[in-house]
Coordinates of C-alpha atoms in Angstrom, one line a residue:
M25 CA -31.8 45.6 -20.6
G26 CA -34.2 47.0 -18.1
T27 CA -33.2 43.8 -15.3
S28 CA -30.1 44.6 -15.7
G29 CA -30.1 48.0 -14.8
F30 CA -32.7 47.4 -12.2
H31 CA -30.0 45.0 -10.8
I32 CA -27.1 48.2 -11.4
W33 CA -29.9 50.5 -8.9
Q34 CA -29.2 48.2 -6.5
V35 CA -26.1 47.1 -6.3
L36 CA -25.5 51.0 -6.4
V37 CA -27.6 51.3 -3.1
V38 CA -26.1 48.7 -1.2
F39 CA -23.1 49.5 -1.2
L40 CA -24.1 53.6 -0.2
C41 CA -25.6 52.1 2.1
I42 CA -22.5 50.4 3.6
L43 CA -20.4 53.3 3.3
A44 CA -23.4 55.0 5.8
I45 CA -23.2 52.6 8.0
T46 CA -19.0 52.7 8.4
Y47 CA -18.5 56.1 8.4
S48 CA -21.9 57.1 10.4
P49 CA -21.4 56.5 13.8
E50 CA -24.1 59.4 14.7
V51 CA -26.8 57.2 12.7
D52 CA -30.1 57.4 14.6
C53 CA -32.2 54.2 15.5
N54 CA -35.2 55.2 13.3
T55 CA -32.9 55.4 10.5
R56 CA -31.8 51.9 10.6
P57 CA -34.7 50.1 9.5
I58 CA -34.8 52.1 6.2
L59 CA -31.3 51.6 5.9
T60 CA -31.9 47.8 6.4
R61 CA -35.4 47.7 4.0
Y62 CA -32.9 49.3 1.5
L63 CA -30.5 46.5 2.6
C64 CA -32.7 43.6 1.8
C65 CA -33.9 44.5 -1.4
G66 CA -33.3 41.2 -3.7
N67 CA -32.0 37.9 -2.4
Y68 CA -30.8 40.3 0.9
S69 CA -35.1 39.5 2.5
S70 CA -34.7 40.3 6.4
Q71 CA -37.2 40.6 9.0
I72 CA -36.9 43.7 11.7
T73 CA -36.5 42.9 15.6
T74 CA -36.4 45.2 18.5
N75 CA -34.2 44.4 21.4
N76 CA -33.8 46.6 23.9
A77 CA -31.6 45.2 26.0
V78 CA -28.4 46.1 27.1
T79 CA -25.8 43.5 25.2
R80 CA -22.5 43.0 27.1
P81 CA -19.1 41.8 25.1
A82 CA -18.5 38.7 23.5
K83 CA -16.9 36.8 20.9
M84 CA -19.5 36.8 17.2
I85 CA -19.6 33.2 16.3
I86 CA -21.3 32.3 13.5
R87 CA -23.0 28.6 12.6
F88 CA -23.8 27.9 9.3
T89 CA -26.5 25.0 9.0
D90 CA -23.8 21.5 8.0
F91 CA -20.9 23.6 8.5
E92 CA -18.0 23.7 11.0
L93 CA -18.0 26.5 13.5
R94 CA -16.0 29.8 13.8
E95 CA -14.8 32.5 15.6
L96 CA -14.2 36.0 14.5
N97 CA -13.0 38.8 16.8
P98 CA -14.2 40.0 19.3
L99 CA -16.3 42.9 19.4
D100 CA -15.8 46.0 21.6
V101 CA -19.1 46.2 22.7
N102 CA -20.2 49.9 24.7
K103 CA -22.5 49.0 27.1
E104 CA -23.7 51.9 27.4
D105 CA -25.3 52.2 23.7
S106 CA -29.0 51.0 23.8
C107 CA -29.3 50.8 20.0
P108 CA -31.5 47.9 19.4
S109 CA -30.5 45.2 17.5
N110 CA -31.8 44.2 14.3
G111 CA -32.3 40.3 12.8
L112 CA -31.5 40.3 9.2
T113 CA -31.3 37.4 6.9
C114 CA -28.0 37.8 5.4
H115 CA -26.3 36.0 1.5
K116 CA -23.2 34.7 1.2
L117 CA -20.2 36.7 3.1
A118 CA -21.3 40.0 2.0
G119 CA -24.1 40.0 4.0
L120 CA -22.1 38.6 7.2
N121 CA -19.5 41.3 6.7
L122 CA -22.1 44.1 6.3
L123 CA -23.0 42.3 10.3
K124 CA -19.5 42.4 11.5
T125 CA -19.6 46.6 10.8
Y126 CA -21.9 47.0 11.4
C127 CA -22.3 45.2 15.2
H128 CA -17.9 46.5 15.6
E129 CA -19.3 50.3 15.2
H130 CA -22.6 50.2 17.0
G131 CA -22.0 47.2 19.7
S132 CA -26.0 46.7 19.2
I133 CA -25.2 42.5 19.6
A134 CA -23.1 39.6 21.2
G135 CA -23.3 37.4 18.8
I136 CA -25.4 35.2 15.4
E137 CA -26.6 32.0 15.9
N138 CA -28.8 29.8 13.2
I139 CA -32.5 29.8 13.9
S140 CA -33.8 27.3 11.1
R141 CA -32.2 24.5 9.2
K142 CA -34.4 25.2 5.9
R143 CA -32.7 26.6 2.9
K144 CA -34.3 28.1 0.5
R145 CA -32.5 26.6 -3.1
M146 CA -32.1 28.5 -6.7
R147 CA -31.0 27.3 -9.0
K148 CA -29.3 28.9 -11.7
R149 CA -27.0 27.4 -14.1
D150 CA -23.6 28.3 -15.2
T151 CA -21.2 29.0 -18.3
R152 CA -21.1 25.3 -18.7
G153 CA -24.6 24.5 -18.4
F154 CA -24.6 22.6 -15.4
K155 CA -27.0 23.4 -12.7
R156 CA -26.0 25.1 -9.0
S157 CA -27.7 25.3 -5.9
I158 CA -27.5 28.8 -4.5
T159 CA -28.8 28.3 0.0
N160 CA -29.4 31.5 1.2
I161 CA -28.1 31.1 5.2
P162 CA -30.8 32.4 7.5
V163 CA -29.5 34.5 10.9
R164 CA -30.2 35.9 13.9
I165 CA -29.2 39.2 16.0
T166 CA -29.0 38.0 19.5
D167 CA -27.1 38.9 23.1
R168 CA -26.2 35.4 23.7
I169 CA -23.6 33.9 23.0
A170 CA -24.3 30.0 20.4
V171 CA -23.1 27.4 22.5
P172 CA -22.0 24.2 19.5
S173 CA -24.7 21.0 21.5
R174 CA -22.8 17.9 22.5
S175 CA -23.3 15.5 19.6
R176 CA -20.1 17.7 17.8
S177 CA -17.9 17.4 21.0
I178 CA -15.0 15.1 20.2
D179 CA -13.3 12.6 22.6
P180 CA -9.7 13.6 22.6
S181 CA -8.7 10.5 23.7
V182 CA -9.5 8.5 20.6
L183 CA -7.4 11.2 18.5
R184 CA -4.5 10.1 17.2
P185 CA -1.6 12.7 15.7
L186 CA -1.8 13.4 12.3
R187 CA 2.2 12.3 11.2
P188 CA 2.8 13.4 7.1
H189 CA 3.3 10.5 5.1
D190 CA 7.0 9.9 4.0
P191 CA 7.7 7.8 1.0
N192 CA 10.7 6.9 1.9
L193 CA 9.2 4.9 5.1
L194 CA 9.5 1.2 5.2
N195 CA 6.0 0.4 4.0
I196 CA 3.6 -3.0 5.2
H197 CA 0.7 -4.4 2.8
V198 CA -1.2 -6.5 4.5
W199 CA -4.1 -8.4 2.6
T200 CA -6.4 -11.1 2.5
A201 CA -6.7 -12.4 -0.8
R202 CA -9.2 -15.3 -0.9
S203 CA -7.4 -17.7 -2.7
I204 CA -4.4 -15.8 -5.0
C205 CA -3.8 -18.6 -7.4
N206 CA -6.3 -16.9 -9.9
K207 CA -4.9 -13.4 -8.6
T208 CA -1.5 -12.9 -10.0
S209 CA -1.6 -10.5 -12.3
I210 CA -3.3 -8.6 -9.4
A211 CA -0.5 -8.4 -7.3
Y212 CA 2.0 -8.2 -9.4
D213 CA 0.2 -5.4 -10.7
Y214 CA -0.4 -4.5 -7.4
V215 CA 3.1 -4.1 -5.7
L216 CA 5.2 -2.3 -8.3
D217 CA 1.9 0.3 -8.8
C218 CA 1.9 1.3 -4.6
D219 CA 6.0 0.6 -4.7
V220 CA 5.3 -2.2 -1.9
D221 CA 7.8 -3.4 0.4
I222 CA 6.5 -6.1 2.5
L223 CA 3.1 -7.6 1.4
V224 CA 1.5 -10.3 4.1
V225 CA -1.1 -12.4 2.0
T226 CA -3.6 -14.7 4.0
E227 CA -5.9 -17.2 2.9
T228 CA -3.6 -18.0 0.1
W229 CA -4.2 -21.5 -0.4
L230 CA -1.2 -22.1 -2.4
K231 CA 0.5 -25.6 -1.5
K232 CA 4.3 -26.3 -1.0
D233 CA 5.0 -27.7 -4.6
D234 CA 2.8 -23.9 -6.2
H235 CA 6.3 -23.0 -7.6
V236 CA 4.3 -21.6 -10.7
I237 CA 1.9 -19.3 -9.7
I238 CA 4.1 -17.4 -6.4
G239 CA 6.3 -16.9 -9.3
E240 CA 3.5 -15.6 -11.8
A241 CA 2.9 -13.2 -8.5
E242 CA 6.6 -12.2 -7.8
P243 CA 8.0 -9.6 -9.6
E244 CA 11.9 -8.8 -11.0
G245 CA 14.0 -8.0 -7.2
Y246 CA 11.2 -9.4 -5.1
D247 CA 11.6 -12.7 -2.8
S248 CA 8.8 -14.7 -1.5
I249 CA 7.9 -16.7 2.2
N250 CA 4.8 -19.8 1.5
V251 CA 3.8 -21.5 4.9
P252 CA 1.2 -23.3 3.2
R253 CA -2.0 -25.1 5.4
E254 CA 0.1 -28.3 7.3
T255 CA -3.3 -29.8 7.9
G256 CA -3.5 -30.6 3.8
Q257 CA -7.3 -29.3 4.4
R258 CA -8.4 -26.5 1.6
G259 CA -7.6 -23.1 2.2
G260 CA -5.6 -21.1 4.3
G261 CA -2.3 -20.8 4.2
I262 CA 0.1 -17.4 4.8
G263 CA 2.5 -15.9 2.0
I264 CA 5.1 -12.8 2.4
L265 CA 6.7 -11.3 -0.9
F266 CA 9.3 -8.8 0.1
K267 CA 11.9 -6.8 -1.7
S268 CA 14.7 -9.3 -1.8
A269 CA 17.2 -6.6 -0.1
L270 CA 15.5 -6.9 3.1
G271 CA 17.0 -10.5 3.5
L272 CA 13.7 -11.5 5.0
K273 CA 14.2 -15.5 6.9
V274 CA 11.4 -17.4 9.2
S275 CA 11.9 -17.1 12.8
R276 CA 11.5 -20.0 14.6
W277 CA 10.9 -18.4 18.5
I278 CA 8.0 -20.7 19.2
A279 CA 10.1 -24.2 19.2
D280 CA 7.9 -26.2 21.9
A281 CA 4.7 -24.4 20.8
S282 CA 2.2 -26.0 18.2
F283 CA -1.0 -24.2 18.2
T284 CA -3.8 -25.9 16.4
T285 CA -6.7 -23.3 15.6
F286 CA -4.7 -21.0 14.0
E287 CA -1.6 -20.2 11.6
H288 CA 1.3 -17.9 12.0
V289 CA 4.7 -17.3 10.8
S290 CA 7.1 -15.2 12.0
V291 CA 10.0 -13.5 10.3
V292 CA 12.6 -11.3 11.1
G293 CA 14.8 -9.2 8.5
K294 CA 19.0 -8.5 7.7
L295 CA 19.2 -6.5 11.5
N296 CA 16.9 -8.9 13.5
D297 CA 15.8 -4.9 15.3
V298 CA 12.0 -6.7 14.4
L299 CA 10.2 -9.4 14.1
T300 CA 7.3 -9.2 12.5
T301 CA 4.8 -12.1 12.6
V302 CA 1.0 -12.8 10.5
V303 CA -1.9 -15.1 12.1
Y304 CA -4.5 -16.0 10.5
R305 CA -7.7 -17.6 12.4
P306 CA -10.3 -19.6 10.1
P307 CA -13.1 -18.8 11.6
P308 CA -15.1 -22.2 13.3
S309 CA -16.9 -24.1 10.9
S310 CA -18.6 -28.6 11.5
I311 CA -15.1 -29.5 9.9
N312 CA -13.1 -28.1 11.9
R313 CA -14.8 -28.2 15.7
Y314 CA -12.8 -25.2 16.4
T315 CA -14.5 -22.5 18.8
I316 CA -13.2 -19.5 20.1
R317 CA -12.8 -20.2 23.6
M318 CA -10.2 -22.6 22.2
F319 CA -8.4 -20.0 20.4
L320 CA -8.3 -17.3 23.1
D321 CA -6.5 -20.1 25.1
E322 CA -4.1 -20.8 23.0
F323 CA -3.7 -17.4 21.7
E324 CA -2.8 -15.9 25.4
I325 CA 0.3 -18.1 25.2
F326 CA 1.1 -17.2 22.0
M327 CA 1.0 -13.4 24.0
C328 CA 3.2 -14.6 26.4
D329 CA 5.7 -15.7 24.9
M330 CA 6.3 -12.6 22.8
S331 CA 10.1 -11.2 24.3
P332 CA 9.9 -7.8 25.1
S333 CA 12.9 -7.0 24.0
T334 CA 12.5 -7.2 20.9
K335 CA 10.1 -4.7 18.7
T336 CA 6.9 -6.9 17.1
L337 CA 4.6 -5.8 15.2
I338 CA 1.4 -8.3 14.7
T339 CA -1.3 -8.8 12.0
G340 CA -3.1 -10.5 10.3
D341 CA -7.0 -12.2 9.7
F342 CA -8.4 -13.1 13.4
N343 CA -12.1 -13.7 12.0
I344 CA -13.1 -11.3 15.2
H345 CA -15.6 -8.7 14.8
V346 CA -13.0 -6.5 16.6
D347 CA -15.5 -3.5 16.9
Q348 CA -18.3 -5.2 18.4
T349 CA -16.7 -4.6 21.8
D350 CA -20.1 -5.6 24.2
K351 CA -19.0 -9.6 22.9
P352 CA -17.1 -11.9 25.6
E353 CA -15.3 -12.6 23.4
V354 CA -14.3 -9.7 22.0
K355 CA -13.8 -8.4 25.5
R356 CA -11.3 -11.4 26.3
F357 CA -8.8 -10.6 23.2
L358 CA -8.8 -7.4 24.0
D359 CA -7.9 -7.7 27.3
I360 CA -4.9 -10.4 26.3
V361 CA -3.8 -7.9 23.7
R362 CA -3.7 -4.9 26.5
T363 CA -2.4 -7.3 29.2
S364 CA 0.9 -8.0 26.9
G365 CA 1.5 -4.3 25.9
F366 CA 0.2 -4.1 22.7
T367 CA -2.2 -1.8 21.0
Q368 CA -4.8 -2.8 18.4
H369 CA -4.6 0.1 15.9
I370 CA -7.2 -0.3 13.1
T371 CA -10.2 1.0 13.5
G372 CA -12.4 1.0 10.8
P373 CA -14.2 -1.9 9.1
T374 CA -11.5 -4.2 6.7
H375 CA -14.5 -6.4 5.3
R376 CA -17.2 -6.4 3.3
D377 CA -19.6 -6.4 5.7
G378 CA -18.7 -3.6 7.7
H379 CA -16.7 -4.9 10.9
T380 CA -12.9 -4.9 11.7
I381 CA -11.5 -8.6 11.5
D382 CA -8.3 -7.4 10.3
T383 CA -5.9 -6.2 13.2
L384 CA -2.9 -4.0 13.3
M385 CA -1.1 -4.4 16.6
S386 CA 2.4 -2.7 18.0
R387 CA 3.8 -1.9 21.6
S388 CA 3.3 2.0 22.5
E389 CA 7.1 2.0 23.6
D390 CA 8.5 1.0 20.5
E391 CA 7.1 4.0 18.2
L392 CA 7.0 1.0 15.4
I393 CA 4.5 2.5 13.7
M394 CA 4.3 5.8 12.2
D395 CA 0.7 5.7 10.4
W396 CA -2.0 3.5 9.0
S397 CA -4.8 3.1 6.3
V398 CA -7.5 1.3 5.8
T399 CA -7.9 1.1 1.7
D400 CA -11.3 -1.1 -0.7
K401 CA -9.4 -1.6 -3.5
Q402 CA -11.7 -4.5 -4.1
M403 CA -9.3 -7.0 -5.0
S404 CA -11.5 -9.3 -2.4
D405 CA -13.6 -9.3 -0.1
H406 CA -11.6 -7.2 2.5
C407 CA -9.8 -4.4 2.3
L408 CA -6.3 -3.9 2.5
I409 CA -4.0 -2.8 5.0
R410 CA -1.6 0.0 4.9
C411 CA 1.0 0.8 7.5
S412 CA 4.5 2.7 7.6
L413 CA 7.0 2.3 9.8
Q414 CA 9.9 3.8 11.7
R415 CA 11.9 2.5 9.5
R416 CA 14.1 3.0 5.9
K417 CA 12.7 1.8 3.2
P418 CA 15.9 -0.8 1.4
K419 CA 18.3 1.1 -1.4
P420 CA 17.8 -0.7 -4.8
T421 CA 20.1 -3.8 -5.4
K422 CA 23.2 -2.8 -7.2
V423 CA 24.2 -6.4 -9.6
E424 CA 27.7 -6.5 -10.8
R425 CA 27.9 -8.0 -14.6
A426 CA 31.2 -9.0 -16.0
S427 CA 31.2 -9.0 -19.6
R428 CA 34.1 -9.5 -22.8
N429 CA 33.3 -8.1 -26.0
Y430 CA 34.7 -10.8 -28.1
R431 CA 33.3 -8.6 -31.2
Q432 CA 36.2 -6.1 -31.4
L433 CA 38.3 -8.9 -30.8
D434 CA 41.3 -9.2 -33.9
E435 CA 41.3 -13.4 -33.9
Y436 CA 44.5 -12.9 -36.1
E437 CA 46.7 -11.0 -33.6
F438 CA 45.4 -12.9 -30.9
F439 CA 46.6 -16.4 -32.5
Q440 CA 50.0 -15.2 -33.5
E441 CA 50.0 -14.2 -29.6
L442 CA 49.1 -16.7 -28.5
Q443 CA 51.5 -19.2 -30.5
E444 CA 54.8 -16.8 -29.4
T445 CA 54.4 -17.3 -25.6
L446 CA 53.7 -20.7 -25.6
V447 CA 56.6 -21.9 -27.1
N448 CA 58.0 -21.3 -24.4
I449 CA 57.5 -25.0 -22.9
M450 CA 58.7 -25.8 -19.0
P451 CA 61.0 -28.2 -18.7
P452 CA 60.0 -32.0 -18.5
D453 CA 60.5 -33.1 -15.1
V454 CA 57.8 -30.6 -14.4
S455 CA 55.0 -31.7 -12.4
C456 CA 51.4 -32.2 -14.7
D457 CA 49.9 -29.2 -12.3
D458 CA 52.8 -26.5 -13.3
M459 CA 52.3 -27.0 -16.4
V460 CA 49.0 -26.8 -16.5
R461 CA 48.7 -23.7 -14.3
H462 CA 51.5 -21.7 -16.5
Y463 CA 49.0 -22.7 -19.5
E464 CA 45.9 -21.1 -17.6
T465 CA 47.5 -17.6 -16.5
T466 CA 49.8 -17.6 -20.3
L467 CA 46.1 -18.0 -21.7
E468 CA 44.5 -15.6 -19.6
D469 CA 47.1 -12.8 -19.3
T470 CA 46.9 -13.4 -23.3
I471 CA 42.7 -12.4 -23.1
D472 CA 42.7 -10.1 -21.1
K473 CA 45.3 -8.2 -23.5
H474 CA 43.4 -8.0 -26.2
C475 CA 39.9 -8.6 -25.3
P476 CA 39.9 -6.9 -21.2
V477 CA 37.0 -7.8 -18.6
T478 CA 33.7 -5.2 -18.6
V479 CA 32.5 -5.1 -15.7
K480 CA 29.2 -2.8 -14.9
V481 CA 26.7 -1.8 -12.3
S482 CA 23.2 -1.4 -12.7
T483 CA 20.6 -0.9 -10.6
L484 CA 18.1 -3.9 -10.1
R485 CA 14.7 -1.9 -10.6
P486 CA 12.0 -4.0 -9.7
R487 CA 9.2 -3.3 -13.3
M488 CA 6.3 -5.0 -15.7
P489 CA 8.8 -6.0 -18.9
W490 CA 5.1 -6.3 -20.9
Y491 CA 4.0 -3.0 -19.6
N492 CA 3.2 -0.3 -22.5
F493 CA 1.1 2.9 -23.6
A494 CA -2.0 0.6 -23.2
I495 CA -2.2 -0.1 -19.9
H496 CA -0.3 2.8 -18.4
E497 CA -3.8 5.2 -19.9
A498 CA -6.2 2.4 -18.3
R499 CA -4.8 2.3 -14.9
R500 CA -5.0 6.3 -15.1
V501 CA -8.4 5.6 -15.7
R502 CA -8.7 3.2 -13.3
R503 CA -6.7 5.6 -10.3
R504 CA -9.4 8.7 -11.6
L505 CA -12.7 6.6 -11.1
E506 CA -11.3 5.1 -8.3
N507 CA -10.9 8.6 -6.4
K508 CA -14.0 9.6 -7.9
W509 CA -16.0 6.5 -6.1
K510 CA -14.1 6.9 -2.4
K511 CA -15.1 10.3 -3.1
S512 CA -18.9 10.0 -3.6
K513 CA -19.6 6.4 -2.4
M514 CA -22.0 5.8 -5.1
T515 CA -23.0 2.9 -6.9
V516 CA -22.6 3.8 -10.2
D517 CA -18.6 4.7 -9.3
K518 CA -18.2 1.6 -7.8
L519 CA -19.7 -0.8 -11.2
N520 CA -17.6 2.5 -13.5
Y521 CA -14.3 1.3 -11.3
L522 CA -15.3 -2.3 -11.3
K523 CA -15.6 -2.3 -15.1
Q524 CA -12.3 -0.2 -15.3
K525 CA -10.1 -3.1 -13.4
A526 CA -11.8 -5.4 -15.0
I527 CA -9.9 -3.5 -18.2
V528 CA -7.0 -3.4 -16.9
D529 CA -6.3 -7.2 -15.5
D530 CA -7.5 -8.2 -20.1
L531 CA -5.1 -5.8 -20.8
I532 CA -2.1 -6.6 -18.5
T533 CA -2.9 -10.8 -19.1
K534 CA -2.8 -10.4 -23.2
A535 CA 0.0 -8.8 -22.5
K536 CA 2.2 -11.1 -20.8
T537 CA 0.9 -13.6 -23.4
E538 CA 1.9 -12.3 -26.2
Y539 CA 5.3 -11.3 -24.2
F540 CA 6.2 -14.6 -23.8
H541 CA 5.4 -15.9 -26.5
E542 CA 7.3 -13.7 -28.6
K543 CA 9.9 -14.4 -26.5
L544 CA 9.5 -18.3 -26.8
F545 CA 9.0 -19.0 -30.4
P546 CA 11.9 -17.1 -32.3
A547 CA 14.8 -18.2 -30.4
D548 CA 16.3 -20.6 -30.1
C549 CA 17.0 -24.1 -27.9
K550 CA 19.3 -22.1 -25.5
N551 CA 17.4 -19.1 -24.3
Q552 CA 13.7 -21.1 -24.7
F553 CA 15.2 -23.1 -21.6
F554 CA 16.1 -20.3 -19.5
V555 CA 12.5 -18.8 -20.5
L556 CA 10.8 -21.7 -19.7
N557 CA 13.2 -21.7 -16.4
K558 CA 11.8 -18.2 -15.7
L559 CA 8.4 -19.4 -16.3
L560 CA 8.3 -21.9 -14.2
N561 CA 10.2 -20.8 -11.4
T562 CA 12.3 -23.3 -11.2
G563 CA 15.2 -20.9 -9.9
S564 CA 19.0 -20.2 -11.5
K565 CA 21.5 -22.0 -9.0
I566 CA 23.1 -24.4 -11.0
L567 CA 26.1 -25.6 -9.3
P568 CA 26.1 -27.0 -5.5
T569 CA 27.4 -24.5 -3.3
C570 CA 28.2 -26.6 -0.3
H571 CA 32.2 -26.2 -1.0
S572 CA 34.6 -23.3 -0.4
T573 CA 36.3 -23.6 -2.8
T574 CA 36.4 -24.4 -6.5
T575 CA 39.3 -27.2 -6.2
S576 CA 37.0 -28.7 -3.9
L577 CA 34.1 -29.0 -6.5
S578 CA 36.1 -29.9 -8.9
N579 CA 38.3 -33.0 -7.0
R580 CA 34.8 -34.4 -6.1
F581 CA 33.7 -33.8 -10.0
A582 CA 36.6 -36.0 -11.2
T583 CA 36.1 -38.2 -7.9
Y584 CA 32.4 -38.7 -9.2
F585 CA 33.1 -39.7 -12.4
V586 CA 36.0 -41.8 -12.2
E587 CA 34.0 -44.3 -9.7
K588 CA 31.2 -44.0 -12.4
I589 CA 33.4 -45.6 -15.5
R590 CA 35.2 -48.3 -13.2
N591 CA 31.6 -49.2 -11.6
I592 CA 30.5 -49.1 -15.6
R593 CA 33.3 -51.5 -16.1
G594 CA 33.1 -53.5 -13.1
S595 CA 29.2 -54.4 -14.2
S596 CA 30.4 -54.9 -18.1
D597 CA 33.3 -57.5 -17.0
E598 CA 30.1 -59.3 -14.8
N599 CA 27.9 -59.3 -17.8
D600 CA 30.4 -60.8 -20.4
D601 CA 31.0 -63.5 -18.0
N602 CA 27.1 -64.6 -17.3
T603 CA 27.1 -64.1 -21.5
N604 CA 30.4 -66.9 -21.8
N605 CA 28.8 -69.0 -19.0
Y606 CA 25.5 -69.2 -20.6
V607 CA 27.3 -69.6 -24.4
C608 CA 29.5 -72.9 -22.7
V609 CA 26.3 -74.5 -21.5
H610 CA 24.1 -74.6 -23.8
G611 CA 26.5 -75.6 -26.6
S612 CA 27.9 -78.5 -24.7

């Protein structure tokens, strides 16, 4: 009880002293040390100094240890006042406000600067039981302005404008997978979680006939382009996963040139307004025998062939440490990019070793890239690059489905009316085609009357059919642990995130297996083949698309069977003749 009363008495004394200093401008200089003595009780420790120098008008600058500079309002200092300056070591904002009021009234200081980086820490437990450090900030009243050091200066040339992230802009994600064969579930989950419009994957390690692996990583409403390594060696390969509404296709803008030191592919959309070029350069080895000089020579030709009239975006894995600008090969690489009119945007590390080897380039006059970021999702040894283009996201695809509700069809009434309409047979002199056309028209009108066609328009949205509550909760925990690791940068938080990430992957794999197990075994033969075709990614196109009309397709179909029957009959007649000859020879 006595301790709490003592603290209350201190608070009252401090409050009275603030009032005395604020409303008594005639306070004598001899009284100030006494006031300072009372002000510095408890946590407010101080040392009193005397400086009779005449002060000058200045801005009050307070520089905190490990904090940014902050400027307060200018002080209206009276040069004729020669009151001594008192040095106070203040704690928290109350002491700083007190100094500001004191200086404003008496005009005895021009600045406050930091004089010590040693901070006395006091441990205090809050209501939750955790320890909290309280730091005293030592300051000294002087007659000069604290100037920030050169180490805190910023070079404006390296700054880029910070633009707000617009979720309606077209986004492109670049990922070096190092074999996507065992990471299809990870890619599937990432595309749906981040609403990716275009996912560029280098080092896919895929072949031309890996349709099953491509189908596992391709959500509903997405299409893909697979460009495997042409040499047949293991590794390499470029893949592009995109929304079907974009309609990307491969562009053959370089027809005559063939490059051996790197792999590349260019795609354009339906509007042909942006050319997206993906480059992957394999690192030199004793197997390929490629050198950095060979690559730079071919890359210079590659960049010179770029059309300046087309807005172009170049990205990929170049396996060049772009951050080490003092190396000759890096200087030449950046000179080639610069002379071609492009700008390399990525500045942070994109590899686990801390180097920048994944790039993102565009022309400055195109104003194509709105913003970009580098994120480490621990999906491989490379970070993911995300950029937003100055293009709107594609609208969700609308699908029209026409169907008839045959359950509401009255079979008796339908057959009665059909018999009455078909009684009126056309005269015998009418051709067979007219009779078939009459029968088809009558049947179609009757079925439309009793069971009309209903057209339903639905929006095709990418989704995970095997998504459940357990996956939802596990993803929430994973996202929370990821944010915690990014803030703390601690190894233990990283391990917790990786552990939770593995749990989410296992849950997705298990749920996917159970989903297709339930789809396959209770289904009939037709549905089983439908599910298998979806798993094997064989495609749903059954009829040929080389005919413009159904009549030509029907005629070809009929001609094929007529010729087939004629060939069978001809071969059977030949077999009969050979059999008769064989019997006659042996019978004699």
